[in-house]
PDB file of N, CA and C in Angstrom:
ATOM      1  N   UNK A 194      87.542  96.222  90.461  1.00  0.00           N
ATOM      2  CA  UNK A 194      87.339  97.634  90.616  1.00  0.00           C
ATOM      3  C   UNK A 194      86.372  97.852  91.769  1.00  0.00           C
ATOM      4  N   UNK A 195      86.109  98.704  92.651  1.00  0.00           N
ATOM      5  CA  UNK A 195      85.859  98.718  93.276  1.00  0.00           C
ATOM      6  C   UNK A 195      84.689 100.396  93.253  1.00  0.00           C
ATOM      7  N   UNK A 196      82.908  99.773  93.135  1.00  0.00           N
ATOM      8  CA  UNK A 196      82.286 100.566  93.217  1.00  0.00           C
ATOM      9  C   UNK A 196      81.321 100.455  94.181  1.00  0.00           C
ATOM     10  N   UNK A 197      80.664 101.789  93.980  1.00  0.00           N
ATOM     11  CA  UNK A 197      79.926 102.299  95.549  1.00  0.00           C
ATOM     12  C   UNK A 197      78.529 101.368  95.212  1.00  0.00           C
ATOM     13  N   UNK A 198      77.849 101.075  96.406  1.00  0.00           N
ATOM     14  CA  UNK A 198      76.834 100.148  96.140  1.00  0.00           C
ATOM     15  C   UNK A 198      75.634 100.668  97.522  1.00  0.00           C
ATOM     16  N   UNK A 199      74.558 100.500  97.184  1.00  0.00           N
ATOM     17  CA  UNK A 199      73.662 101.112  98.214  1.00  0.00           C
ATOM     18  C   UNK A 199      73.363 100.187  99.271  1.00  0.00           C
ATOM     19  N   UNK A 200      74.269  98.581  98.548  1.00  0.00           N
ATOM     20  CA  UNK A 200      73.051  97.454  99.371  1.00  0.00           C
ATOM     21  C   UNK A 200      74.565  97.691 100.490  1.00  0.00           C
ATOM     22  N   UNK A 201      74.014  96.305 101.093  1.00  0.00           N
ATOM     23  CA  UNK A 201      74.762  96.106 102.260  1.00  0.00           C
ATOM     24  C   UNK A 201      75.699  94.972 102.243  1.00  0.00           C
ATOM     25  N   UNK A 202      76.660  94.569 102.565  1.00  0.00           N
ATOM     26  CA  UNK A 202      77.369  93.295 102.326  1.00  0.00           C
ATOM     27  C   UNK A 202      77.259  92.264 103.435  1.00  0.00           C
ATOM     28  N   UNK A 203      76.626  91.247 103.411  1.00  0.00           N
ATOM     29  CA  UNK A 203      76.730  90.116 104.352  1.00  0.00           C
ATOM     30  C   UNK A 203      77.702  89.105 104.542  1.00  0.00           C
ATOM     31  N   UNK A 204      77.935  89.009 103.420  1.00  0.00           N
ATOM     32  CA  UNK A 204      79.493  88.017 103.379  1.00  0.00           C
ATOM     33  C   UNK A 204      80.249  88.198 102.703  1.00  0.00           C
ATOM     34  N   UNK A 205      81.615  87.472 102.626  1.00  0.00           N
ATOM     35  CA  UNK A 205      82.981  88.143 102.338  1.00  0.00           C
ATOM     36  C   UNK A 205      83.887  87.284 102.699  1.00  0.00           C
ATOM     37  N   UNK A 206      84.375  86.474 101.759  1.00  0.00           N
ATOM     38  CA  UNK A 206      86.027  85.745 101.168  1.00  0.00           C
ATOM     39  C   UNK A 206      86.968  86.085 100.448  1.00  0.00           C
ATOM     40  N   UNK A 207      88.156  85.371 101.011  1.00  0.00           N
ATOM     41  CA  UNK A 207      89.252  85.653 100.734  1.00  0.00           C
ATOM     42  C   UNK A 207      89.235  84.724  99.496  1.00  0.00           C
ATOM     43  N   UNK A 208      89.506  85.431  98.267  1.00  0.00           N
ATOM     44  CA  UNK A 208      88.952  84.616  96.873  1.00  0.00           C
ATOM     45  C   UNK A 208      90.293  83.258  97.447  1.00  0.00           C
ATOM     46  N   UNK A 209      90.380  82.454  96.013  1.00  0.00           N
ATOM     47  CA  UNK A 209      91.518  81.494  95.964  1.00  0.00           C
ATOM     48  C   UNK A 209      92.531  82.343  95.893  1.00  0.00           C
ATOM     49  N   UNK A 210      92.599  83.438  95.094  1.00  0.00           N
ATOM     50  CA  UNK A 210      93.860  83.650  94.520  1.00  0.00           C
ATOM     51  C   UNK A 210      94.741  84.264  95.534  1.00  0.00           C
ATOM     52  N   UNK A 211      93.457  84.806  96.703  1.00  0.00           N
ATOM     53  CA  UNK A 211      94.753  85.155  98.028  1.00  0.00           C
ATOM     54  C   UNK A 211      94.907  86.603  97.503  1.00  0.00           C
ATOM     55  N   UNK A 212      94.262  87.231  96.328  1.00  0.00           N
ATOM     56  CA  UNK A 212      94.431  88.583  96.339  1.00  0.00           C
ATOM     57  C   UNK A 212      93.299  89.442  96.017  1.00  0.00           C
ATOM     58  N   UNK A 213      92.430  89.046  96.155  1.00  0.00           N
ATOM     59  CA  UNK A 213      91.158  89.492  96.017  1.00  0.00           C
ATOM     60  C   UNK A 213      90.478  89.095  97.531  1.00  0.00           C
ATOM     61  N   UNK A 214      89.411  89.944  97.690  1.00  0.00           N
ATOM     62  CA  UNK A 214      87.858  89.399  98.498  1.00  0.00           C
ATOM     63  C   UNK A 214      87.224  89.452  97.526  1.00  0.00           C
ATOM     64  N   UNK A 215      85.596  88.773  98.099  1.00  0.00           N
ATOM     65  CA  UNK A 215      84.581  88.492  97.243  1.00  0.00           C
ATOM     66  C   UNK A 215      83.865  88.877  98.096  1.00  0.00           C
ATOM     67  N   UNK A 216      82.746  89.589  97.874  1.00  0.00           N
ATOM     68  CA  UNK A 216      81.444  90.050  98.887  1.00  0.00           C
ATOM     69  C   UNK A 216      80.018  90.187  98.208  1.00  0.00           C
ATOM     70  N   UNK A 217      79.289  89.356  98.617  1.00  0.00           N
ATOM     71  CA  UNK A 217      77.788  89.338  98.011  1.00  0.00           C
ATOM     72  C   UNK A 217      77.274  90.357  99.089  1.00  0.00           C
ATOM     73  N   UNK A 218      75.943  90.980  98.370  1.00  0.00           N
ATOM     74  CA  UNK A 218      75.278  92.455  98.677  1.00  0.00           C
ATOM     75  C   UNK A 218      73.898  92.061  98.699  1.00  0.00           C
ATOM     76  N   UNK A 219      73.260  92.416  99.411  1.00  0.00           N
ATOM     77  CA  UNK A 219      71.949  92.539  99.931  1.00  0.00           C
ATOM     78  C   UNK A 219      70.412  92.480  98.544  1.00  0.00           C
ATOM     79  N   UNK A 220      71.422  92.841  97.255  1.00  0.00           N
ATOM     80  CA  UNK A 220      70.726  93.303  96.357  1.00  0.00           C
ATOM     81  C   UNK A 220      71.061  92.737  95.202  1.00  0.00           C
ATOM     82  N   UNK A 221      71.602  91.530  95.692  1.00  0.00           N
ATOM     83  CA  UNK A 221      72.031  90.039  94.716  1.00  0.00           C
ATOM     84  C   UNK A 221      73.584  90.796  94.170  1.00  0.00           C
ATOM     85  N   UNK A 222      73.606  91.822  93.994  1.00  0.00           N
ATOM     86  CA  UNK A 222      75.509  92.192  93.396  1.00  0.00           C
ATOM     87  C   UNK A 222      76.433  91.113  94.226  1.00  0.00           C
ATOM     88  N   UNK A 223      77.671  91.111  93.376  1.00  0.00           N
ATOM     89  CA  UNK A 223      78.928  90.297  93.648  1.00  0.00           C
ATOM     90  C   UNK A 223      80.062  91.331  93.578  1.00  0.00           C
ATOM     91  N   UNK A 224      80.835  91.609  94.735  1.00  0.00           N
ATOM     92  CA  UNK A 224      81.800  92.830  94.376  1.00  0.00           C
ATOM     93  C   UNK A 224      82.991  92.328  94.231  1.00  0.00           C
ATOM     94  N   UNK A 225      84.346  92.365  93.778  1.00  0.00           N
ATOM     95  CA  UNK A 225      85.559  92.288  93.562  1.00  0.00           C
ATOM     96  C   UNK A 225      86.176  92.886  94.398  1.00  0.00           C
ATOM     97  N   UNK A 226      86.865  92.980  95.496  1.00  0.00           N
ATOM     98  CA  UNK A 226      87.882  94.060  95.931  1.00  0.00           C
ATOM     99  C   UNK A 226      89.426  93.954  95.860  1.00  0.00           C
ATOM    100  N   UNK A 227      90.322  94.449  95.198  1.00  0.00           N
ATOM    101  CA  UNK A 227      91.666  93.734  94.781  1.00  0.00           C
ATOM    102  C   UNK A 227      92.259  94.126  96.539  1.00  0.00           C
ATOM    103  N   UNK A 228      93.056  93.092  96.471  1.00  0.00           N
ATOM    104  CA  UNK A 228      94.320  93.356  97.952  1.00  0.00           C
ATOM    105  C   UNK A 228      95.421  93.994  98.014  1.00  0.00           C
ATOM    106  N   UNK A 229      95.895  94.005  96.375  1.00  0.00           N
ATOM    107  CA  UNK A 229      97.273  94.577  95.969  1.00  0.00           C
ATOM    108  C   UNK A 229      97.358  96.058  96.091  1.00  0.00           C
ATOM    109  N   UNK A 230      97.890  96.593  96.701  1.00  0.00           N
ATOM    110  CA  UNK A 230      97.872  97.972  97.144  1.00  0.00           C
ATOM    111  C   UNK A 230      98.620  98.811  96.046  1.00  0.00           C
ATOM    112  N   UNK A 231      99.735  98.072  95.372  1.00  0.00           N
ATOM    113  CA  UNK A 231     100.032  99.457  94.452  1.00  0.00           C
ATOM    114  C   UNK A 231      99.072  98.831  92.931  1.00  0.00           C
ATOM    115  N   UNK A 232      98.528  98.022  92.601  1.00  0.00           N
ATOM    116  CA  UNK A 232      97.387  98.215  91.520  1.00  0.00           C
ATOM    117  C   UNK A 232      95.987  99.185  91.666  1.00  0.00           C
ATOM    118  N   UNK A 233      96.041  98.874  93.230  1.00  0.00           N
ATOM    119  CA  UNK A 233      94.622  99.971  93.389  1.00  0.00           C
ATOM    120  C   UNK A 233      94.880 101.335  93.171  1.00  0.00           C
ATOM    121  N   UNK A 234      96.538 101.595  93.808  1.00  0.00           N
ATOM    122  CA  UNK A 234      96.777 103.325  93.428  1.00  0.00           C
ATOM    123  C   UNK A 234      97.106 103.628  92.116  1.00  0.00           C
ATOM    124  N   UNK A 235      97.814 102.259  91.107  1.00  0.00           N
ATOM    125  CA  UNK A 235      97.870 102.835  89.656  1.00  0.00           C
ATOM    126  C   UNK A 235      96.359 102.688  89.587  1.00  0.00           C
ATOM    127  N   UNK A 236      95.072 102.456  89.782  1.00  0.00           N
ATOM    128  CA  UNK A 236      93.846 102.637  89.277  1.00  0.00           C
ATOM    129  C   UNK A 236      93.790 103.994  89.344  1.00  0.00           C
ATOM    130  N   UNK A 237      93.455 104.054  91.034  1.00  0.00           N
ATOM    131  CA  UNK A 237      93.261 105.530  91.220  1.00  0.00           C
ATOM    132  C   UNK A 237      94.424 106.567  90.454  1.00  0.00           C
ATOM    133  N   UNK A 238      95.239 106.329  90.392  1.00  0.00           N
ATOM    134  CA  UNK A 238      95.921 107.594  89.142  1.00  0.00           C
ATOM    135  C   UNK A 238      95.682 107.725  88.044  1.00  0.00           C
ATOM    136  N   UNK A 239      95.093 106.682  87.386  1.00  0.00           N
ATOM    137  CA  UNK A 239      94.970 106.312  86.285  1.00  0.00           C
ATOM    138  C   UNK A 239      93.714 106.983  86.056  1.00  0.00           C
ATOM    139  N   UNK A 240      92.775 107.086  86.957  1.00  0.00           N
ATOM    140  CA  UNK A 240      91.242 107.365  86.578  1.00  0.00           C
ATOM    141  C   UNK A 240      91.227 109.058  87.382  1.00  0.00           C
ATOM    142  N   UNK A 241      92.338 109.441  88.202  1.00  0.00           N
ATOM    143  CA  UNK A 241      92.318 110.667  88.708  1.00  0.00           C
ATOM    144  C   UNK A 241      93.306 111.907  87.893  1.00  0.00           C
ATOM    145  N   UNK A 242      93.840 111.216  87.206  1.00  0.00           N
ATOM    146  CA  UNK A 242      94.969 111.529  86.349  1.00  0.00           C
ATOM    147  C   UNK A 242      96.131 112.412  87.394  1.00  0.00           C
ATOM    148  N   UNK A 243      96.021 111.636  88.249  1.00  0.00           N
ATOM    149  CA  UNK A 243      96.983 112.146  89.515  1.00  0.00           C
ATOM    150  C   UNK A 243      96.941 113.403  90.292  1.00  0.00           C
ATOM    151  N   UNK A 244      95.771 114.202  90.449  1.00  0.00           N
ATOM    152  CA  UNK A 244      95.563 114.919  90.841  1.00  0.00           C
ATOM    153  C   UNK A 244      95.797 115.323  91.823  1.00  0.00           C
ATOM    154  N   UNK A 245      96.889 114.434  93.194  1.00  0.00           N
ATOM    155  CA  UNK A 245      96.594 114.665  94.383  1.00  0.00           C
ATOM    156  C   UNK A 245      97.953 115.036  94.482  1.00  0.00           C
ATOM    157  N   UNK A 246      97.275 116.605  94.953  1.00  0.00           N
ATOM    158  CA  UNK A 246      99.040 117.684  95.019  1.00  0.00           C
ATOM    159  C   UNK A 246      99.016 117.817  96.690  1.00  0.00           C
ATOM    160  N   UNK A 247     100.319 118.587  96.361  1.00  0.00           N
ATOM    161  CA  UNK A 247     100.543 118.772  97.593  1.00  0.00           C
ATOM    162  C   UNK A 247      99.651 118.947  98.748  1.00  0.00           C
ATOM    163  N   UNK A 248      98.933 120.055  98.224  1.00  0.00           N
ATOM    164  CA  UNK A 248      97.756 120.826  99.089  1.00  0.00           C
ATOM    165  C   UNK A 248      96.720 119.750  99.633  1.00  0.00           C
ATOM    166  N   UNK A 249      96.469 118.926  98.543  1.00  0.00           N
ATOM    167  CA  UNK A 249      95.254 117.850  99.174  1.00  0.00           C
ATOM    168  C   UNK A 249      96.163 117.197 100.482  1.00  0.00           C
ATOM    169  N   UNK A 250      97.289 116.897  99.934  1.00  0.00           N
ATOM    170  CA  UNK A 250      98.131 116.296 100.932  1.00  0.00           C
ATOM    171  C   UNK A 250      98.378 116.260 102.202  1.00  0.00           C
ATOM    172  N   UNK A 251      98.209 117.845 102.390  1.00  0.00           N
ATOM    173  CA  UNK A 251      98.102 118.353 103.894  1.00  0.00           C
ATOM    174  C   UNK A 251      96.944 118.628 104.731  1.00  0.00           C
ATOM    175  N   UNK A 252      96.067 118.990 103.699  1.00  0.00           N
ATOM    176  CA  UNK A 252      94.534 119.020 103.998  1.00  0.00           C
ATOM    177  C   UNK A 252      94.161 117.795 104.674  1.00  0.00           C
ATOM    178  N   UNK A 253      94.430 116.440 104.023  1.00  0.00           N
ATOM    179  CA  UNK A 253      94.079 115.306 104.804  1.00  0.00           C
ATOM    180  C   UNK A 253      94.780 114.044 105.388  1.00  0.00           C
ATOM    181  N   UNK A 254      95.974 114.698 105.048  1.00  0.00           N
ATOM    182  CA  UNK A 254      97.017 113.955 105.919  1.00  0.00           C
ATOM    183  C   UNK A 254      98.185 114.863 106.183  1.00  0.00           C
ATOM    184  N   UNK A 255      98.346 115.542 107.388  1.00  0.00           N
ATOM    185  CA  UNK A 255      98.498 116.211 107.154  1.00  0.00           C
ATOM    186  C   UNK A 255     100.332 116.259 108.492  1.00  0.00           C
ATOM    187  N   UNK A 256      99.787 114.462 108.826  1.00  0.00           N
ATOM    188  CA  UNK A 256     100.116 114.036 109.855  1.00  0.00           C
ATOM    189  C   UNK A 256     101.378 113.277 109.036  1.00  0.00           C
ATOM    190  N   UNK A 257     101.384 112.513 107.848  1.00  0.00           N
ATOM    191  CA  UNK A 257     102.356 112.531 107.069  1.00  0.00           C
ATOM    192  C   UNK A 257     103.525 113.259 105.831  1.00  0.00           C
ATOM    193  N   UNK A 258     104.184 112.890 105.940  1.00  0.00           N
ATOM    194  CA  UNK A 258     104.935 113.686 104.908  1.00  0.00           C
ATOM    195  C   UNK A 258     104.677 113.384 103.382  1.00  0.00           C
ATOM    196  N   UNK A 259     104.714 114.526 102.425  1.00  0.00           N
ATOM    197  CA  UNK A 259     104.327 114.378 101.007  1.00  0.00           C
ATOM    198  C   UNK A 259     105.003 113.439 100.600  1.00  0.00           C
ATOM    199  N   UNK A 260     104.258 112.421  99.665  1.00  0.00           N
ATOM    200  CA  UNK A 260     104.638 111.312  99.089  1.00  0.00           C
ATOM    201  C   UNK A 260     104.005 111.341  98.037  1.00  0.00           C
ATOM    202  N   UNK A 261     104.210 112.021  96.870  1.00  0.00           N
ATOM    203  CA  UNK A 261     102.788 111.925  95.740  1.00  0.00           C
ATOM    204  C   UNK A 261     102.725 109.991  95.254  1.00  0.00           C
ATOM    205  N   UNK A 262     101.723 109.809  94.895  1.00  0.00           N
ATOM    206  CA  UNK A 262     101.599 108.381  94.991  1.00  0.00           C
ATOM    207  C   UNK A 262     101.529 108.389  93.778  1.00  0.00           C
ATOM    208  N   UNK A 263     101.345 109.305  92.608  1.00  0.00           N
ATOM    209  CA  UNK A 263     100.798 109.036  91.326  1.00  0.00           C
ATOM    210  C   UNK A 263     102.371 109.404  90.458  1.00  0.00           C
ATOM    211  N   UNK A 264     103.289 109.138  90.419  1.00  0.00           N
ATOM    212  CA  UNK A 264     104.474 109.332  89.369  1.00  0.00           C
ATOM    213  C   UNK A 264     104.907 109.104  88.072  1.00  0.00           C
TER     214      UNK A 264
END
């Protein structure tokens, strides 16, 4: 999962599994970041309960066409 952190990150691997990084933080934390792109957006739907309508859509991308990501 991937949370906000104040420190700073100095280093950063590509775990074993080839789908993760690993990044140690300034402030001894260890972060996780997944690689898999549609697990991170079922997160984010999952925890946004899909909130992102049309309108956000154009507001900040506005350069692509609607694709709701959360179905």
């Amino acid at each position: 999962m991937l949370t906000q952190s104040v420190a700073y990150s100095w280093n950063a691997a590509l775990a074993p599994d080839e789908r993760h990084i690993v990044s140690t933080s300034d402030d001894g934390t260890v972060h996780l970041w997944d690689l898999d792109e549609q697990r991170v957006a079922n997160r984010i739907c999952a925890i946004t309960g899909g909130l992102w309508t049309e309108d956000l859509w154009q507001r900040y991308l506005p350069q692509l066409p609607y694709r709701p990501p959360c179905r």
